[in-house]
PDB file of C-alpha atoms in Angstrom:
ATOM      1  CA  MET A  14     -35.179  62.026  30.325  1.00  0.00           C
ATOM      2  CA  SER A  15     -34.474  65.055  32.498  1.00  0.00           C
ATOM      3  CA  VAL A  16     -32.846  65.058  35.875  1.00  0.00           C
ATOM      4  CA  THR A  17     -33.738  67.750  38.350  1.00  0.00           C
ATOM      5  CA  THR A  18     -31.325  68.982  40.949  1.00  0.00           C
ATOM      6  CA  PRO A  19     -32.922  69.834  44.276  1.00  0.00           C
ATOM      7  CA  VAL A  20     -32.736  73.465  45.284  1.00  0.00           C
ATOM      8  CA  THR A  21     -32.456  74.338  48.947  1.00  0.00           C
ATOM      9  CA  THR A  22     -34.506  77.395  49.808  1.00  0.00           C
ATOM     10  CA  THR A  23     -33.868  79.262  53.014  1.00  0.00           C
ATOM     11  CA  SER A  24     -36.126  81.743  54.749  1.00  0.00           C
ATOM     12  CA  VAL A  25     -34.222  84.922  55.565  1.00  0.00           C
ATOM     13  CA  SER A  26     -35.698  84.921  59.084  1.00  0.00           C
ATOM     14  CA  ALA A  27     -34.247  81.440  59.764  1.00  0.00           C
ATOM     15  CA  ILE A  28     -30.675  82.490  58.977  1.00  0.00           C
ATOM     16  CA  SER A  29     -28.200  82.967  61.814  1.00  0.00           C
ATOM     17  CA  ALA A  30     -25.498  85.620  61.667  1.00  0.00           C
ATOM     18  CA  PRO A  31     -22.205  84.116  60.500  1.00  0.00           C
ATOM     19  CA  ARG A  32     -18.966  84.365  62.429  1.00  0.00           C
ATOM     20  CA  LEU A  33     -17.120  86.283  59.753  1.00  0.00           C
ATOM     21  CA  VAL A  34     -14.261  88.787  59.590  1.00  0.00           C
ATOM     22  CA  LEU A  35     -13.745  90.540  56.249  1.00  0.00           C
ATOM     23  CA  ALA A  36     -10.815  92.597  55.059  1.00  0.00           C
ATOM     24  CA  LEU A  37     -11.547  96.247  54.453  1.00  0.00           C
ATOM     25  CA  PRO A  38     -12.322  97.032  50.803  1.00  0.00           C
ATOM     26  CA  HIS A  39      -9.104  97.400  48.794  1.00  0.00           C
ATOM     27  CA  ASP A  40      -7.007  96.049  51.714  1.00  0.00           C
ATOM     28  CA  ARG A  41      -6.912  92.455  50.502  1.00  0.00           C
ATOM     29  CA  ALA A  42      -3.525  90.771  50.668  1.00  0.00           C
ATOM     30  CA  VAL A  43      -3.897  87.002  50.120  1.00  0.00           C
ATOM     31  CA  LEU A  44      -7.390  86.375  51.492  1.00  0.00           C
ATOM     32  CA  ASP A  45     -10.544  88.445  51.773  1.00  0.00           C
ATOM     33  CA  GLY A  46     -11.238  87.300  55.321  1.00  0.00           C
ATOM     34  CA  GLY A  47     -12.116  84.368  57.503  1.00  0.00           C
ATOM     35  CA  TRP A  48     -15.311  82.473  58.276  1.00  0.00           C
ATOM     36  CA  TRP A  49     -15.988  80.183  61.236  1.00  0.00           C
ATOM     37  CA  PRO A  50     -19.096  78.053  60.590  1.00  0.00           C
ATOM     38  CA  ARG A  51     -20.901  76.499  63.557  1.00  0.00           C
ATOM     39  CA  SER A  52     -21.205  73.094  61.840  1.00  0.00           C
ATOM     40  CA  TRP A  53     -20.309  71.281  58.626  1.00  0.00           C
ATOM     41  CA  GLU A  54     -23.955  71.336  57.443  1.00  0.00           C
ATOM     42  CA  SER A  55     -23.853  73.358  54.234  1.00  0.00           C
ATOM     43  CA  ALA A  56     -27.609  74.020  54.032  1.00  0.00           C
ATOM     44  CA  THR A  57     -27.526  75.499  57.545  1.00  0.00           C
ATOM     45  CA  GLU A  58     -24.286  77.490  57.326  1.00  0.00           C
ATOM     46  CA  LEU A  59     -24.127  78.866  53.784  1.00  0.00           C
ATOM     47  CA  PRO A  60     -27.264  81.088  53.730  1.00  0.00           C
ATOM     48  CA  GLY A  61     -25.968  83.403  56.470  1.00  0.00           C
ATOM     49  CA  LEU A  62     -22.589  83.609  54.783  1.00  0.00           C
ATOM     50  CA  VAL A  63     -24.191  84.460  51.441  1.00  0.00           C
ATOM     51  CA  LEU A  64     -26.250  87.250  53.014  1.00  0.00           C
ATOM     52  CA  ALA A  65     -23.209  88.730  54.779  1.00  0.00           C
ATOM     53  CA  LEU A  66     -21.089  88.579  51.642  1.00  0.00           C
ATOM     54  CA  SER A  67     -23.922  90.130  49.605  1.00  0.00           C
ATOM     55  CA  GLU A  68     -23.975  93.141  51.914  1.00  0.00           C
ATOM     56  CA  ARG A  69     -20.309  93.822  51.111  1.00  0.00           C
ATOM     57  CA  HIS A  70     -19.880  92.544  47.558  1.00  0.00           C
ATOM     58  CA  GLY A  71     -23.342  92.551  45.995  1.00  0.00           C
ATOM     59  CA  ARG A  72     -25.039  89.480  44.601  1.00  0.00           C
ATOM     60  CA  ILE A  73     -23.222  86.151  45.161  1.00  0.00           C
ATOM     61  CA  ARG A  74     -23.770  83.747  42.284  1.00  0.00           C
ATOM     62  CA  HIS A  75     -21.400  80.841  42.941  1.00  0.00           C
ATOM     63  CA  LEU A  76     -19.655  79.160  45.894  1.00  0.00           C
ATOM     64  CA  MET A  77     -16.839  76.629  45.658  1.00  0.00           C
ATOM     65  CA  LEU A  78     -16.028  74.313  48.550  1.00  0.00           C
ATOM     66  CA  ASN A  79     -14.053  71.164  49.304  1.00  0.00           C
ATOM     67  CA  MET A  80     -16.236  68.115  48.786  1.00  0.00           C
ATOM     68  CA  HIS A  81     -14.778  66.037  51.620  1.00  0.00           C
ATOM     69  CA  THR A  82     -15.207  68.575  54.408  1.00  0.00           C
ATOM     70  CA  TRP A  83     -18.958  69.166  54.396  1.00  0.00           C
ATOM     71  CA  LYS A  84     -21.638  66.670  55.486  1.00  0.00           C
ATOM     72  CA  SER A  85     -24.170  67.548  52.800  1.00  0.00           C
ATOM     73  CA  ARG A  86     -23.515  68.704  49.265  1.00  0.00           C
ATOM     74  CA  ILE A  87     -26.363  70.857  48.061  1.00  0.00           C
ATOM     75  CA  ARG A  88     -25.994  72.039  44.447  1.00  0.00           C
ATOM     76  CA  ARG A  89     -28.120  75.165  44.530  1.00  0.00           C
ATOM     77  CA  LEU A  90     -29.233  77.468  47.272  1.00  0.00           C
ATOM     78  CA  THR A  91     -31.913  80.136  47.156  1.00  0.00           C
ATOM     79  CA  VAL A  92     -31.339  83.017  49.559  1.00  0.00           C
ATOM     80  CA  GLY A  93     -33.893  85.778  49.159  1.00  0.00           C
ATOM     81  CA  PRO A  94     -34.310  86.429  45.425  1.00  0.00           C
ATOM     82  CA  ASP A  95     -30.936  84.930  44.487  1.00  0.00           C
ATOM     83  CA  LEU A  96     -30.081  81.441  43.313  1.00  0.00           C
ATOM     84  CA  ILE A  97     -26.510  80.495  44.217  1.00  0.00           C
ATOM     85  CA  ARG A  98     -24.777  77.593  42.472  1.00  0.00           C
ATOM     86  CA  ILE A  99     -22.531  75.518  44.697  1.00  0.00           C
ATOM     87  CA  GLY A 100     -19.593  73.569  43.336  1.00  0.00           C
ATOM     88  CA  TRP A 101     -17.881  70.798  45.260  1.00  0.00           C
ATOM     89  CA  PHE A 102     -14.250  70.163  44.410  1.00  0.00           C
ATOM     90  CA  ASP A 103     -11.856  67.428  45.415  1.00  0.00           C
ATOM     91  CA  THR A 104      -8.804  69.612  44.768  1.00  0.00           C
ATOM     92  CA  LEU A 105      -9.916  72.772  46.590  1.00  0.00           C
ATOM     93  CA  ASP A 106      -8.167  73.086  49.942  1.00  0.00           C
ATOM     94  CA  PRO A 107     -10.572  72.363  52.857  1.00  0.00           C
ATOM     95  CA  ALA A 108      -9.421  75.595  54.528  1.00  0.00           C
ATOM     96  CA  LEU A 109     -10.662  77.710  51.604  1.00  0.00           C
ATOM     97  CA  LEU A 110     -14.051  78.825  50.289  1.00  0.00           C
ATOM     98  CA  VAL A 111     -14.251  80.734  47.026  1.00  0.00           C
ATOM     99  CA  ALA A 112     -17.261  82.920  46.233  1.00  0.00           C
ATOM    100  CA  THR A 113     -17.921  84.581  42.891  1.00  0.00           C
ATOM    101  CA  THR A 114     -19.992  87.747  42.793  1.00  0.00           C
ATOM    102  CA  GLY A 115     -22.422  88.973  40.170  1.00  0.00           C
ATOM    103  CA  ARG A 116     -19.641  91.271  38.916  1.00  0.00           C
ATOM    104  CA  ASP A 117     -17.281  88.284  38.522  1.00  0.00           C
ATOM    105  CA  LEU A 118     -15.136  89.263  41.503  1.00  0.00           C
ATOM    106  CA  GLN A 119     -13.591  86.412  43.457  1.00  0.00           C
ATOM    107  CA  VAL A 120     -13.820  86.401  47.258  1.00  0.00           C
ATOM    108  CA  ASP A 121     -11.438  83.964  48.978  1.00  0.00           C
ATOM    109  CA  LEU A 122     -12.198  83.075  52.587  1.00  0.00           C
ATOM    110  CA  LEU A 123     -10.372  81.041  55.173  1.00  0.00           C
ATOM    111  CA  VAL A 124     -12.734  78.371  56.568  1.00  0.00           C
ATOM    112  CA  VAL A 125     -12.055  77.718  60.246  1.00  0.00           C
ATOM    113  CA  PRO A 126     -13.285  74.270  61.389  1.00  0.00           C
ATOM    114  CA  PRO A 127     -16.362  74.499  63.662  1.00  0.00           C
ATOM    115  CA  ALA A 128     -14.704  72.721  66.608  1.00  0.00           C
ATOM    116  CA  THR A 129     -11.778  75.162  66.732  1.00  0.00           C
ATOM    117  CA  PRO A 130     -11.294  76.805  70.149  1.00  0.00           C
ATOM    118  CA  THR A 131     -12.598  80.377  70.253  1.00  0.00           C
ATOM    119  CA  ALA A 132      -9.248  82.132  70.725  1.00  0.00           C
ATOM    120  CA  ALA A 133      -7.630  80.200  67.872  1.00  0.00           C
ATOM    121  CA  ALA A 134     -10.601  80.776  65.546  1.00  0.00           C
ATOM    122  CA  GLU A 135     -10.705  84.505  66.257  1.00  0.00           C
ATOM    123  CA  TRP A 136      -6.946  84.791  65.700  1.00  0.00           C
ATOM    124  CA  ALA A 137      -7.196  82.858  62.413  1.00  0.00           C
ATOM    125  CA  MET A 138     -10.066  85.012  61.085  1.00  0.00           C
ATOM    126  CA  ALA A 139      -8.326  88.249  62.070  1.00  0.00           C
ATOM    127  CA  THR A 140      -5.091  87.067  60.461  1.00  0.00           C
ATOM    128  CA  ALA A 141      -6.892  86.143  57.235  1.00  0.00           C
ATOM    129  CA  ALA A 142      -8.500  89.608  57.068  1.00  0.00           C
ATOM    130  CA  ALA A 143      -5.341  91.563  57.930  1.00  0.00           C
ATOM    131  CA  PRO A 144      -4.085  93.756  55.066  1.00  0.00           C
ATOM    132  CA  THR A 145      -0.514  92.662  55.810  1.00  0.00           C
ATOM    133  CA  ASN A 146      -1.307  88.939  55.754  1.00  0.00           C
ATOM    134  CA  LEU A 147       0.927  86.973  53.402  1.00  0.00           C
ATOM    135  CA  ARG A 148      -0.130  83.488  54.565  1.00  0.00           C
ATOM    136  CA  ARG A 149      -2.422  81.162  52.675  1.00  0.00           C
ATOM    137  CA  ALA A 150      -5.461  79.583  54.358  1.00  0.00           C
ATOM    138  CA  PRO A 151      -3.895  76.215  55.339  1.00  0.00           C
ATOM    139  CA  ASP A 152      -0.859  77.965  56.831  1.00  0.00           C
ATOM    140  CA  ILE A 153      -3.062  80.221  58.952  1.00  0.00           C
ATOM    141  CA  LEU A 154      -4.999  77.224  60.274  1.00  0.00           C
ATOM    142  CA  ALA A 155      -1.793  75.350  61.012  1.00  0.00           C
ATOM    143  CA  GLY A 156      -0.555  78.329  63.024  1.00  0.00           C
ATOM    144  CA  ALA A 157      -3.850  78.699  64.874  1.00  0.00           C
ATOM    145  CA  LEU A 158      -4.156  75.019  65.751  1.00  0.00           C
ATOM    146  CA  ALA A 159      -0.486  74.319  66.560  1.00  0.00           C
ATOM    147  CA  PRO A 160       0.237  73.554  70.213  1.00  0.00           C
ATOM    148  CA  PRO A 161       2.177  76.247  72.053  1.00  0.00           C
ATOM    149  CA  ARG A 162       5.899  75.914  71.549  1.00  0.00           C
ATOM    150  CA  ALA A 163       8.086  74.671  74.363  1.00  0.00           C
ATOM    151  CA  ALA A 164      10.248  77.772  73.914  1.00  0.00           C
ATOM    152  CA  ALA A 165       7.294  80.003  74.708  1.00  0.00           C
ATOM    153  CA  ALA A 166       6.613  78.024  77.871  1.00  0.00           C
ATOM    154  CA  THR A 167      10.208  78.251  79.043  1.00  0.00           C
ATOM    155  CA  GLY A 168      10.624  81.874  78.085  1.00  0.00           C
ATOM    156  CA  SER A 169      13.589  81.161  75.794  1.00  0.00           C
ATOM    157  CA  ASP A 170      14.222  83.105  72.616  1.00  0.00           C
ATOM    158  CA  THR A 171      11.939  81.706  69.899  1.00  0.00           C
ATOM    159  CA  TYR A 172      14.277  83.029  67.207  1.00  0.00           C
ATOM    160  CA  ALA A 173      17.451  81.442  68.631  1.00  0.00           C
ATOM    161  CA  VAL A 174      17.287  78.506  66.229  1.00  0.00           C
ATOM    162  CA  TRP A 175      16.851  80.901  63.308  1.00  0.00           C
ATOM    163  CA  ASP A 176      19.866  82.957  64.327  1.00  0.00           C
ATOM    164  CA  ASN A 177      21.996  79.891  65.079  1.00  0.00           C
ATOM    165  CA  GLU A 178      21.199  78.256  61.731  1.00  0.00           C
ATOM    166  CA  GLY A 179      22.387  81.153  59.604  1.00  0.00           C
ATOM    167  CA  GLY A 180      19.370  83.404  59.984  1.00  0.00           C
ATOM    168  CA  SER A 181      19.862  87.099  60.100  1.00  0.00           C
ATOM    169  CA  THR A 182      18.934  89.731  62.616  1.00  0.00           C
ATOM    170  CA  SER A 183      19.069  92.315  59.842  1.00  0.00           C
ATOM    171  CA  VAL A 184      15.968  93.979  58.413  1.00  0.00           C
ATOM    172  CA  ILE A 185      15.534  91.108  55.957  1.00  0.00           C
ATOM    173  CA  GLY A 186      15.746  88.534  58.752  1.00  0.00           C
ATOM    174  CA  ALA A 187      13.254  90.504  60.850  1.00  0.00           C
ATOM    175  CA  CYS A 188      10.822  90.653  57.915  1.00  0.00           C
ATOM    176  CA  ALA A 189      11.151  86.917  57.394  1.00  0.00           C
ATOM    177  CA  ARG A 190      10.314  86.297  61.055  1.00  0.00           C
ATOM    178  CA  ASP A 191       7.338  88.681  60.909  1.00  0.00           C
ATOM    179  CA  ILE A 192       5.684  86.729  58.093  1.00  0.00           C
ATOM    180  CA  GLY A 193       6.186  83.379  59.762  1.00  0.00           C
ATOM    181  CA  PHE A 194       9.491  82.047  58.448  1.00  0.00           C
ATOM    182  CA  GLY A 195      12.165  80.913  60.837  1.00  0.00           C
ATOM    183  CA  GLY A 196      10.168  81.310  64.016  1.00  0.00           C
TER     184      GLY A 196
END
């Protein structure tokens, strides 16, 4: 008995341009960029992403996503002449998508939830693509979606707690604040 897995085929003309910010080649720090899908429908959102990634990295052969985040879990996707295998993982962070290219390069992308406000989503994607970024995907999303701090609203020094709790205003302390610790 054989079991067939349905393949989702997408017409190139039906694909919408993805909201995607990629790091410059060779500028990757932790992530290769950020992607902001318009919905959690994998068959609708993934073809445009695959085409955009193919322009930069060549053929995409495999995508890995969190299984609890997306509404539908297609197993294979045909985009143009390419067949892309899609793996759904319980342990993969929902804020991360991993693509594997035809040359076995791994492309790690921040996935910004579709309902994220525009300013927060754009900040998160730009942060993920920045060559100086040292944050992982869930930390970037937490920073983008966190409510504004009371200190920012009152105009008080946001680093006062850091300095008062043994933090340093030296170069090391400044570097720690710049990457998101103590602030």
